[in-house]
């Protein structure tokens, strides 16, 4: 599958300057997003998924800073854009749906007003045309009675409806990439499934790429084309969806799979990954996952692994490096 | 919305009625006999009794109260005890002065406070923020009379471009408005900064930025409207205290406003004026709260639609 590259991220390094030190939230990651694909990004909470997403929009604010790397969208470096270029880029080329539908919409403006706004920023249209388009979008995301909803305020809608509004807003300018940051985490299980189905349907309909962020591997199964597994600000495995579920390479991916309730053999006993996520404020030697890894050897604790290719899967683990058999 | 307005109006009427009772009772239980003060102790008992009868002060308190209430509804507060001028006439002279001074000062304070408070919030932690907050603290802690006198000395006596006091010069309001406006502006700047910082840290701000909304619009549209509820509350409080009469500033600048009227009346135990100014304050309180409440409804749909469950 030789697909056209839409976004290319090279050595992205995002850090937060906090009172007790420099926190490295995203630690030099590189990946690509292809046109029209669904890329899943999975990892425990705190591993840098949201920060990666916000970095793509160059939306990291002090005390945070993108300290290094490039983000190329159609060959243009997003990190080098000036304020005006950024404004016409955000919401237009890349749009984002956030995790918290309850607080991500502005409580004092109507739903319609907030969708109109993004349309009118990026297109020269009359308020009437914007309204028509907004109602059409509300219909597209399966919101009943769109004309009536147009004039309602966020607090009058349920969580699922608000997330649909967020999606409608994100789709308003036909973005090339839609980033969904844990779009269903805050929703009821039944609503979760509906929203995921909607996202999947829209992707087909609108021919855009989707970056679906989640801490739950189960969410992306059968939706994503490719999956990136993140751990402590690094990409530890990158593979097509089927490979991740049938042939996980990294010990962390294995552990994540085991902790999906329906896949573990004994449903009464939920598998938990032992140990704690490393403190991102500290410098580490060796592999970041080593303290929690059941395969860890001496080399894992002292030498940083480098990325290697196994079949079509990229993995960051000593196990797959040449000297593993003879390693101490 | 209509239900919300009606319930607020109903509450306003009840509060006003209570205010008339409290005003009446307080004035009547306060020590000292106004008739004796009025006749300045030279009168004999017969004279005192006659004046008392004329003023209706011999009737039972409850009757006196209803007299007071029925007249008050018609804006009739009787004559001033000390100079026999109808109280309403005194108020009609003082009120326009106070309202002019108050509204200009409020406008000054609001523009100054919102601009400076917003700047401070947007540039939080920088030198701009620190400088603004330092000036604000200076403004709040310096006594009003001292600051007023410094301005009088500098602009009035030294530069001779503005009147020191009185109300005859066409520019008489400039210094008093500056003193009041800066003071209230500085107080509000701190609160506005806090409200803006709170609104700026909300998730919808990030959503707006991710949509490509310009920074300045994020602040002026998304943040300011959310921060406007505490700002309105504060402006209401400021308006109330300015319209009750800025006692210190009126005194220093020799302005014949409501503040001076009230203080003079208390000094001379002029009951009718005291009652009228108390009721005036209560009326202001109720009216301004009503206006503030109604603007809440306009600003925040959650209050408007759920009918004020806040
Ligand atoms: N605004 C911020 N200030 C300080 N630290 C932050 C901020 N945003 C994120 N971080 C830190 O960066 C790391 C990654 O966070 P995030 O990307 O939000 O994780 P997640 O994978 O759950 O989305 C976390 O350790 C978090 O504490
Ligand atoms: Mg997150």
mmCIF file with all atom_site columns, N, CA, C and O in Angstrom, chain B residues 111-156:
data_model
loop_
_atom_site.group_PDB
_atom_site.id
_atom_site.type_symbol
_atom_site.label_atom_id
_atom_site.label_alt_id
_atom_site.label_comp_id
_atom_site.label_asym_id
_atom_site.label_entity_id
_atom_site.label_seq_id
_atom_site.pdbx_PDB_ins_code
_atom_site.Cartn_x
_atom_site.Cartn_y
_atom_site.Cartn_z
_atom_site.occupancy
_atom_site.B_iso_or_equiv
_atom_site.pdbx_formal_charge
_atom_site.auth_seq_id
_atom_site.auth_comp_id
_atom_site.auth_asym_id
_atom_site.auth_atom_id
_atom_site.pdbx_PDB_model_num
ATOM 1   N N  . UNK B 1 111 ? -14.490 51.191 31.972 1.00 0.00 ? 111 UNK B N  1
ATOM 2   C CA . UNK B 1 111 ? -13.562 51.139 30.843 1.00 0.00 ? 111 UNK B CA 1
ATOM 3   C C  . UNK B 1 111 ? -12.143 50.879 31.336 1.00 0.00 ? 111 UNK B C  1
ATOM 4   O O  . UNK B 1 111 ? -11.445 49.991 30.846 1.00 0.00 ? 111 UNK B O  1
ATOM 5   N N  . UNK B 1 112 ? -11.761 51.625 32.359 1.00 0.00 ? 112 UNK B N  1
ATOM 6   C CA . UNK B 1 112 ? -10.421 51.484 32.910 1.00 0.00 ? 112 UNK B CA 1
ATOM 7   C C  . UNK B 1 112 ? -10.226 50.072 33.485 1.00 0.00 ? 112 UNK B C  1
ATOM 8   O O  . UNK B 1 112 ? -9.260  49.374 33.162 1.00 0.00 ? 112 UNK B O  1
ATOM 9   N N  . UNK B 1 113 ? -11.178 49.628 34.294 1.00 0.00 ? 113 UNK B N  1
ATOM 10  C CA . UNK B 1 113 ? -11.050 48.334 34.959 1.00 0.00 ? 113 UNK B CA 1
ATOM 11  C C  . UNK B 1 113 ? -11.030 47.169 33.982 1.00 0.00 ? 113 UNK B C  1
ATOM 12  O O  . UNK B 1 113 ? -10.218 46.257 34.098 1.00 0.00 ? 113 UNK B O  1
ATOM 13  N N  . UNK B 1 114 ? -11.929 47.209 32.989 1.00 0.00 ? 114 UNK B N  1
ATOM 14  C CA . UNK B 1 114 ? -12.009 46.088 32.051 1.00 0.00 ? 114 UNK B CA 1
ATOM 15  C C  . UNK B 1 114 ? -10.757 46.040 31.173 1.00 0.00 ? 114 UNK B C  1
ATOM 16  O O  . UNK B 1 114 ? -10.153 44.978 30.977 1.00 0.00 ? 114 UNK B O  1
ATOM 17  N N  . UNK B 1 115 ? -10.333 47.198 30.681 1.00 0.00 ? 115 UNK B N  1
ATOM 18  C CA . UNK B 1 115 ? -9.137  47.214 29.835 1.00 0.00 ? 115 UNK B CA 1
ATOM 19  C C  . UNK B 1 115 ? -7.920  46.715 30.604 1.00 0.00 ? 115 UNK B C  1
ATOM 20  O O  . UNK B 1 115 ? -7.222  45.784 30.178 1.00 0.00 ? 115 UNK B O  1
ATOM 21  N N  . UNK B 1 116 ? -7.700  47.341 31.744 1.00 0.00 ? 116 UNK B N  1
ATOM 22  C CA . UNK B 1 116 ? -6.501  47.044 32.502 1.00 0.00 ? 116 UNK B CA 1
ATOM 23  C C  . UNK B 1 116 ? -6.544  45.610 33.066 1.00 0.00 ? 116 UNK B C  1
ATOM 24  O O  . UNK B 1 116 ? -5.557  44.881 33.007 1.00 0.00 ? 116 UNK B O  1
ATOM 25  N N  . UNK B 1 117 ? -7.718  45.196 33.566 1.00 0.00 ? 117 UNK B N  1
ATOM 26  C CA . UNK B 1 117 ? -7.855  43.855 34.107 1.00 0.00 ? 117 UNK B CA 1
ATOM 27  C C  . UNK B 1 117 ? -7.644  42.789 33.041 1.00 0.00 ? 117 UNK B C  1
ATOM 28  O O  . UNK B 1 117 ? -7.000  41.761 33.272 1.00 0.00 ? 117 UNK B O  1
ATOM 29  N N  . UNK B 1 118 ? -8.177  43.034 31.834 1.00 0.00 ? 118 UNK B N  1
ATOM 30  C CA . UNK B 1 118 ? -8.030  42.081 30.745 1.00 0.00 ? 118 UNK B CA 1
ATOM 31  C C  . UNK B 1 118 ? -6.570  42.001 30.305 1.00 0.00 ? 118 UNK B C  1
ATOM 32  O O  . UNK B 1 118 ? -6.026  40.902 30.138 1.00 0.00 ? 118 UNK B O  1
ATOM 33  N N  . UNK B 1 119 ? -5.948  43.165 30.137 1.00 0.00 ? 119 UNK B N  1
ATOM 34  C CA . UNK B 1 119 ? -4.529  43.179 29.757 1.00 0.00 ? 119 UNK B CA 1
ATOM 35  C C  . UNK B 1 119 ? -3.708  42.365 30.752 1.00 0.00 ? 119 UNK B C  1
ATOM 36  O O  . UNK B 1 119 ? -2.872  41.543 30.389 1.00 0.00 ? 119 UNK B O  1
ATOM 37  N N  . UNK B 1 120 ? -4.002  42.613 32.011 1.00 0.00 ? 120 UNK B N  1
ATOM 38  C CA . UNK B 1 120 ? -3.270  41.954 33.066 1.00 0.00 ? 120 UNK B CA 1
ATOM 39  C C  . UNK B 1 120 ? -3.456  40.437 33.009 1.00 0.00 ? 120 UNK B C  1
ATOM 40  O O  . UNK B 1 120 ? -2.514  39.673 33.210 1.00 0.00 ? 120 UNK B O  1
ATOM 41  N N  . UNK B 1 121 ? -4.684  40.009 32.706 1.00 0.00 ? 121 UNK B N  1
ATOM 42  C CA . UNK B 1 121 ? -4.953  38.567 32.621 1.00 0.00 ? 121 UNK B CA 1
ATOM 43  C C  . UNK B 1 121 ? -4.271  37.962 31.405 1.00 0.00 ? 121 UNK B C  1
ATOM 44  O O  . UNK B 1 121 ? -3.662  36.891 31.486 1.00 0.00 ? 121 UNK B O  1
ATOM 45  N N  . UNK B 1 122 ? -4.362  38.649 30.276 1.00 0.00 ? 122 UNK B N  1
ATOM 46  C CA . UNK B 1 122 ? -3.781  38.103 29.044 1.00 0.00 ? 122 UNK B CA 1
ATOM 47  C C  . UNK B 1 122 ? -2.259  38.023 29.164 1.00 0.00 ? 122 UNK B C  1
ATOM 48  O O  . UNK B 1 122 ? -1.634  37.076 28.700 1.00 0.00 ? 122 UNK B O  1
ATOM 49  N N  . UNK B 1 123 ? -1.667  39.026 29.826 1.00 0.00 ? 123 UNK B N  1
ATOM 50  C CA . UNK B 1 123 ? -0.209  39.026 29.991 1.00 0.00 ? 123 UNK B CA 1
ATOM 51  C C  . UNK B 1 123 ? 0.187   38.574 31.392 1.00 0.00 ? 123 UNK B C  1
ATOM 52  O O  . UNK B 1 123 ? 1.112   39.115 31.981 1.00 0.00 ? 123 UNK B O  1
ATOM 53  N N  . UNK B 1 124 ? -0.540  37.612 31.934 1.00 0.00 ? 124 UNK B N  1
ATOM 54  C CA . UNK B 1 124 ? -0.313  37.207 33.320 1.00 0.00 ? 124 UNK B CA 1
ATOM 55  C C  . UNK B 1 124 ? 1.151   36.792 33.541 1.00 0.00 ? 124 UNK B C  1
ATOM 56  O O  . UNK B 1 124 ? 1.772   36.168 32.687 1.00 0.00 ? 124 UNK B O  1
ATOM 57  N N  . UNK B 1 125 ? 1.647   37.215 34.701 1.00 0.00 ? 125 UNK B N  1
ATOM 58  C CA . UNK B 1 125 ? 2.999   36.822 35.060 1.00 0.00 ? 125 UNK B CA 1
ATOM 59  C C  . UNK B 1 125 ? 4.085   37.682 34.435 1.00 0.00 ? 125 UNK B C  1
ATOM 60  O O  . UNK B 1 125 ? 5.241   37.595 34.829 1.00 0.00 ? 125 UNK B O  1
ATOM 61  N N  . UNK B 1 126 ? 3.744   38.527 33.467 1.00 0.00 ? 126 UNK B N  1
ATOM 62  C CA . UNK B 1 126 ? 4.778   39.359 32.845 1.00 0.00 ? 126 UNK B CA 1
ATOM 63  C C  . UNK B 1 126 ? 4.927   40.676 33.609 1.00 0.00 ? 126 UNK B C  1
ATOM 64  O O  . UNK B 1 126 ? 4.196   40.948 34.559 1.00 0.00 ? 126 UNK B O  1
ATOM 65  N N  . UNK B 1 127 ? 5.855   41.504 33.165 1.00 0.00 ? 127 UNK B N  1
ATOM 66  C CA . UNK B 1 127 ? 6.066   42.805 33.799 1.00 0.00 ? 127 UNK B CA 1
ATOM 67  C C  . UNK B 1 127 ? 4.823   43.679 33.699 1.00 0.00 ? 127 UNK B C  1
ATOM 68  O O  . UNK B 1 127 ? 4.478   44.394 34.647 1.00 0.00 ? 127 UNK B O  1
ATOM 69  N N  . UNK B 1 128 ? 4.124   43.612 32.551 1.00 0.00 ? 128 UNK B N  1
ATOM 70  C CA . UNK B 1 128 ? 2.902   44.414 32.363 1.00 0.00 ? 128 UNK B CA 1
ATOM 71  C C  . UNK B 1 128 ? 1.916   44.105 33.481 1.00 0.00 ? 128 UNK B C  1
ATOM 72  O O  . UNK B 1 128 ? 1.396   45.003 34.148 1.00 0.00 ? 128 UNK B O  1
ATOM 73  N N  . UNK B 1 129 ? 1.702   42.816 33.709 1.00 0.00 ? 129 UNK B N  1
ATOM 74  C CA . UNK B 1 129 ? 0.778   42.363 34.743 1.00 0.00 ? 129 UNK B CA 1
ATOM 75  C C  . UNK B 1 129 ? 1.209   42.889 36.110 1.00 0.00 ? 129 UNK B C  1
ATOM 76  O O  . UNK B 1 129 ? 0.409   43.451 36.862 1.00 0.00 ? 129 UNK B O  1
ATOM 77  N N  . UNK B 1 130 ? 2.487   42.731 36.420 1.00 0.00 ? 130 UNK B N  1
ATOM 78  C CA . UNK B 1 130 ? 2.965   43.123 37.745 1.00 0.00 ? 130 UNK B CA 1
ATOM 79  C C  . UNK B 1 130 ? 2.834   44.630 37.945 1.00 0.00 ? 130 UNK B C  1
ATOM 80  O O  . UNK B 1 130 ? 2.425   45.094 39.009 1.00 0.00 ? 130 UNK B O  1
ATOM 81  N N  . UNK B 1 131 ? 3.172   45.393 36.912 1.00 0.00 ? 131 UNK B N  1
ATOM 82  C CA . UNK B 1 131 ? 3.098   46.846 36.985 1.00 0.00 ? 131 UNK B CA 1
ATOM 83  C C  . UNK B 1 131 ? 1.651   47.293 37.222 1.00 0.00 ? 131 UNK B C  1
ATOM 84  O O  . UNK B 1 131 ? 1.359   48.093 38.117 1.00 0.00 ? 131 UNK B O  1
ATOM 85  N N  . UNK B 1 132 ? 0.726   46.726 36.437 1.00 0.00 ? 132 UNK B N  1
ATOM 86  C CA . UNK B 1 132 ? -0.685  47.083 36.574 1.00 0.00 ? 132 UNK B CA 1
ATOM 87  C C  . UNK B 1 132 ? -1.205  46.765 37.976 1.00 0.00 ? 132 UNK B C  1
ATOM 88  O O  . UNK B 1 132 ? -1.876  47.584 38.610 1.00 0.00 ? 132 UNK B O  1
ATOM 89  N N  . UNK B 1 133 ? -0.860  45.586 38.468 1.00 0.00 ? 133 UNK B N  1
ATOM 90  C CA . UNK B 1 133 ? -1.369  45.192 39.783 1.00 0.00 ? 133 UNK B CA 1
ATOM 91  C C  . UNK B 1 133 ? -0.773  46.058 40.896 1.00 0.00 ? 133 UNK B C  1
ATOM 92  O O  . UNK B 1 133 ? -1.442  46.378 41.872 1.00 0.00 ? 133 UNK B O  1
ATOM 93  N N  . UNK B 1 134 ? 0.484   46.481 40.706 1.00 0.00 ? 134 UNK B N  1
ATOM 94  C CA . UNK B 1 134 ? 1.107   47.356 41.699 1.00 0.00 ? 134 UNK B CA 1
ATOM 95  C C  . UNK B 1 134 ? 0.353   48.688 41.754 1.00 0.00 ? 134 UNK B C  1
ATOM 96  O O  . UNK B 1 134 ? -0.006  49.178 42.829 1.00 0.00 ? 134 UNK B O  1
ATOM 97  N N  . UNK B 1 135 ? 0.086   49.264 40.577 1.00 0.00 ? 135 UNK B N  1
ATOM 98  C CA . UNK B 1 135 ? -0.652  50.528 40.519 1.00 0.00 ? 135 UNK B CA 1
ATOM 99  C C  . UNK B 1 135 ? -2.036  50.364 41.140 1.00 0.00 ? 135 UNK B C  1
ATOM 100 O O  . UNK B 1 135 ? -2.516  51.237 41.864 1.00 0.00 ? 135 UNK B O  1
ATOM 101 N N  . UNK B 1 136 ? -2.674  49.237 40.855 1.00 0.00 ? 136 UNK B N  1
ATOM 102 C CA . UNK B 1 136 ? -4.023  49.004 41.375 1.00 0.00 ? 136 UNK B CA 1
ATOM 103 C C  . UNK B 1 136 ? -4.001  48.975 42.896 1.00 0.00 ? 136 UNK B C  1
ATOM 104 O O  . UNK B 1 136 ? -4.844  49.590 43.556 1.00 0.00 ? 136 UNK B O  1
ATOM 105 N N  . UNK B 1 137 ? -3.015  48.294 43.460 1.00 0.00 ? 137 UNK B N  1
ATOM 106 C CA . UNK B 1 137 ? -2.940  48.206 44.919 1.00 0.00 ? 137 UNK B CA 1
ATOM 107 C C  . UNK B 1 137 ? -2.691  49.592 45.510 1.00 0.00 ? 137 UNK B C  1
ATOM 108 O O  . UNK B 1 137 ? -3.286  49.978 46.515 1.00 0.00 ? 137 UNK B O  1
ATOM 109 N N  . UNK B 1 138 ? -1.856  50.375 44.834 1.00 0.00 ? 138 UNK B N  1
ATOM 110 C CA . UNK B 1 138 ? -1.596  51.734 45.286 1.00 0.00 ? 138 UNK B CA 1
ATOM 111 C C  . UNK B 1 138 ? -2.910  52.533 45.313 1.00 0.00 ? 138 UNK B C  1
ATOM 112 O O  . UNK B 1 138 ? -3.239  53.190 46.279 1.00 0.00 ? 138 UNK B O  1
ATOM 113 N N  . UNK B 1 139 ? -3.666  52.433 44.209 1.00 0.00 ? 139 UNK B N  1
ATOM 114 C CA . UNK B 1 139 ? -4.924  53.165 44.100 1.00 0.00 ? 139 UNK B CA 1
ATOM 115 C C  . UNK B 1 139 ? -5.907  52.778 45.199 1.00 0.00 ? 139 UNK B C  1
ATOM 116 O O  . UNK B 1 139 ? -6.602  53.610 45.754 1.00 0.00 ? 139 UNK B O  1
ATOM 117 N N  . UNK B 1 140 ? -5.953  51.468 45.490 1.00 0.00 ? 140 UNK B N  1
ATOM 118 C CA . UNK B 1 140 ? -6.934  50.997 46.461 1.00 0.00 ? 140 UNK B CA 1
ATOM 119 C C  . UNK B 1 140 ? -6.530  51.400 47.875 1.00 0.00 ? 140 UNK B C  1
ATOM 120 O O  . UNK B 1 140 ? -7.364  51.769 48.690 1.00 0.00 ? 140 UNK B O  1
ATOM 121 N N  . UNK B 1 141 ? -5.218  51.361 48.145 1.00 0.00 ? 141 UNK B N  1
ATOM 122 C CA . UNK B 1 141 ? -4.826  51.585 49.533 1.00 0.00 ? 141 UNK B CA 1
ATOM 123 C C  . UNK B 1 141 ? -4.619  53.063 49.863 1.00 0.00 ? 141 UNK B C  1
ATOM 124 O O  . UNK B 1 141 ? -4.689  53.431 51.029 1.00 0.00 ? 141 UNK B O  1
ATOM 125 N N  . UNK B 1 142 ? -4.386  53.902 48.865 1.00 0.00 ? 142 UNK B N  1
ATOM 126 C CA . UNK B 1 142 ? -4.253  55.328 49.176 1.00 0.00 ? 142 UNK B CA 1
ATOM 127 C C  . UNK B 1 142 ? -5.621  55.875 49.576 1.00 0.00 ? 142 UNK B C  1
ATOM 128 O O  . UNK B 1 142 ? -6.602  55.632 48.884 1.00 0.00 ? 142 UNK B O  1
ATOM 129 N N  . UNK B 1 143 ? -5.718  56.630 50.690 1.00 0.00 ? 143 UNK B N  1
ATOM 130 C CA . UNK B 1 143 ? -7.031  57.153 51.093 1.00 0.00 ? 143 UNK B CA 1
ATOM 131 C C  . UNK B 1 143 ? -7.588  58.094 50.018 1.00 0.00 ? 143 UNK B C  1
ATOM 132 O O  . UNK B 1 143 ? -6.838  58.865 49.425 1.00 0.00 ? 143 UNK B O  1
ATOM 133 N N  . UNK B 1 144 ? -8.911  58.023 49.800 1.00 0.00 ? 144 UNK B N  1
ATOM 134 C CA . UNK B 1 144 ? -9.523  58.827 48.740 1.00 0.00 ? 144 UNK B CA 1
ATOM 135 C C  . UNK B 1 144 ? -9.309  60.314 48.979 1.00 0.00 ? 144 UNK B C  1
ATOM 136 O O  . UNK B 1 144 ? -8.997  61.066 48.063 1.00 0.00 ? 144 UNK B O  1
ATOM 137 N N  . UNK B 1 145 ? -9.449  60.738 50.253 1.00 0.00 ? 145 UNK B N  1
ATOM 138 C CA . UNK B 1 145 ? -9.334  62.178 50.499 1.00 0.00 ? 145 UNK B CA 1
ATOM 139 C C  . UNK B 1 145 ? -7.920  62.667 50.218 1.00 0.00 ? 145 UNK B C  1
ATOM 140 O O  . UNK B 1 145 ? -7.707  63.741 49.689 1.00 0.00 ? 145 UNK B O  1
ATOM 141 N N  . UNK B 1 146 ? -6.937  61.825 50.534 1.00 0.00 ? 146 UNK B N  1
ATOM 142 C CA . UNK B 1 146 ? -5.542  62.203 50.284 1.00 0.00 ? 146 UNK B CA 1
ATOM 143 C C  . UNK B 1 146 ? -5.295  62.348 48.780 1.00 0.00 ? 146 UNK B C  1
ATOM 144 O O  . UNK B 1 146 ? -4.747  63.333 48.305 1.00 0.00 ? 146 UNK B O  1
ATOM 145 N N  . UNK B 1 147 ? -5.723  61.357 48.035 1.00 0.00 ? 147 UNK B N  1
ATOM 146 C CA . UNK B 1 147 ? -5.516  61.382 46.587 1.00 0.00 ? 147 UNK B CA 1
ATOM 147 C C  . UNK B 1 147 ? -6.249  62.583 45.980 1.00 0.00 ? 147 UNK B C  1
ATOM 148 O O  . UNK B 1 147 ? -5.713  63.292 45.128 1.00 0.00 ? 147 UNK B O  1
ATOM 149 N N  . UNK B 1 148 ? -7.489  62.832 46.482 1.00 0.00 ? 148 UNK B N  1
ATOM 150 C CA . UNK B 1 148 ? -8.268  63.961 45.982 1.00 0.00 ? 148 UNK B CA 1
ATOM 151 C C  . UNK B 1 148 ? -7.522  65.270 46.231 1.00 0.00 ? 148 UNK B C  1
ATOM 152 O O  . UNK B 1 148 ? -7.416  66.128 45.354 1.00 0.00 ? 148 UNK B O  1
ATOM 153 N N  . UNK B 1 149 ? -6.948  65.379 47.429 1.00 0.00 ? 149 UNK B N  1
ATOM 154 C CA . UNK B 1 149 ? -6.252  66.619 47.759 1.00 0.00 ? 149 UNK B CA 1
ATOM 155 C C  . UNK B 1 149 ? -4.986  66.781 46.935 1.00 0.00 ? 149 UNK B C  1
ATOM 156 O O  . UNK B 1 149 ? -4.634  67.898 46.520 1.00 0.00 ? 149 UNK B O  1
ATOM 157 N N  . UNK B 1 150 ? -4.292  65.685 46.670 1.00 0.00 ? 150 UNK B N  1
ATOM 158 C CA . UNK B 1 150 ? -3.093  65.767 45.822 1.00 0.00 ? 150 UNK B CA 1
ATOM 159 C C  . UNK B 1 150 ? -3.471  66.305 44.436 1.00 0.00 ? 150 UNK B C  1
ATOM 160 O O  . UNK B 1 150 ? -2.784  67.161 43.874 1.00 0.00 ? 150 UNK B O  1
ATOM 161 N N  . UNK B 1 151 ? -4.575  65.794 43.902 1.00 0.00 ? 151 UNK B N  1
ATOM 162 C CA . UNK B 1 151 ? -5.018  66.262 42.582 1.00 0.00 ? 151 UNK B CA 1
ATOM 163 C C  . UNK B 1 151 ? -5.397  67.739 42.643 1.00 0.00 ? 151 UNK B C  1
ATOM 164 O O  . UNK B 1 151 ? -5.079  68.512 41.737 1.00 0.00 ? 151 UNK B O  1
ATOM 165 N N  . UNK B 1 152 ? -6.090  68.120 43.734 1.00 0.00 ? 152 UNK B N  1
ATOM 166 C CA . UNK B 1 152 ? -6.479  69.528 43.877 1.00 0.00 ? 152 UNK B CA 1
ATOM 167 C C  . UNK B 1 152 ? -5.242  70.414 43.890 1.00 0.00 ? 152 UNK B C  1
ATOM 168 O O  . UNK B 1 152 ? -5.182  71.446 43.224 1.00 0.00 ? 152 UNK B O  1
ATOM 169 N N  . UNK B 1 153 ? -4.238  69.997 44.643 1.00 0.00 ? 153 UNK B N  1
ATOM 170 C CA . UNK B 1 153 ? -3.025  70.811 44.757 1.00 0.00 ? 153 UNK B CA 1
ATOM 171 C C  . UNK B 1 153 ? -2.328  70.900 43.405 1.00 0.00 ? 153 UNK B C  1
ATOM 172 O O  . UNK B 1 153 ? -1.957  71.982 42.946 1.00 0.00 ? 153 UNK B O  1
ATOM 173 N N  . UNK B 1 154 ? -2.200  69.746 42.747 1.00 0.00 ? 154 UNK B N  1
ATOM 174 C CA . UNK B 1 154 ? -1.431  69.746 41.497 1.00 0.00 ? 154 UNK B CA 1
ATOM 175 C C  . UNK B 1 154 ? -2.175  70.457 40.360 1.00 0.00 ? 154 UNK B C  1
ATOM 176 O O  . UNK B 1 154 ? -1.665  71.399 39.768 1.00 0.00 ? 154 UNK B O  1
ATOM 177 N N  . UNK B 1 155 ? -3.407  70.018 40.088 1.00 0.00 ? 155 UNK B N  1
ATOM 178 C CA . UNK B 1 155 ? -4.117  70.572 38.924 1.00 0.00 ? 155 UNK B CA 1
ATOM 179 C C  . UNK B 1 155 ? -4.807  71.900 39.232 1.00 0.00 ? 155 UNK B C  1
ATOM 180 O O  . UNK B 1 155 ? -4.979  72.728 38.356 1.00 0.00 ? 155 UNK B O  1
ATOM 181 N N  . UNK B 1 156 ? -5.217  72.071 40.489 1.00 0.00 ? 156 UNK B N  1
ATOM 182 C CA . UNK B 1 156 ? -5.964  73.275 40.842 1.00 0.00 ? 156 UNK B CA 1
ATOM 183 C C  . UNK B 1 156 ? -5.057  74.432 41.245 1.00 0.00 ? 156 UNK B C  1
ATOM 184 O O  . UNK B 1 156 ? -5.136  75.520 40.695 1.00 0.00 ? 156 UNK B O  1
#
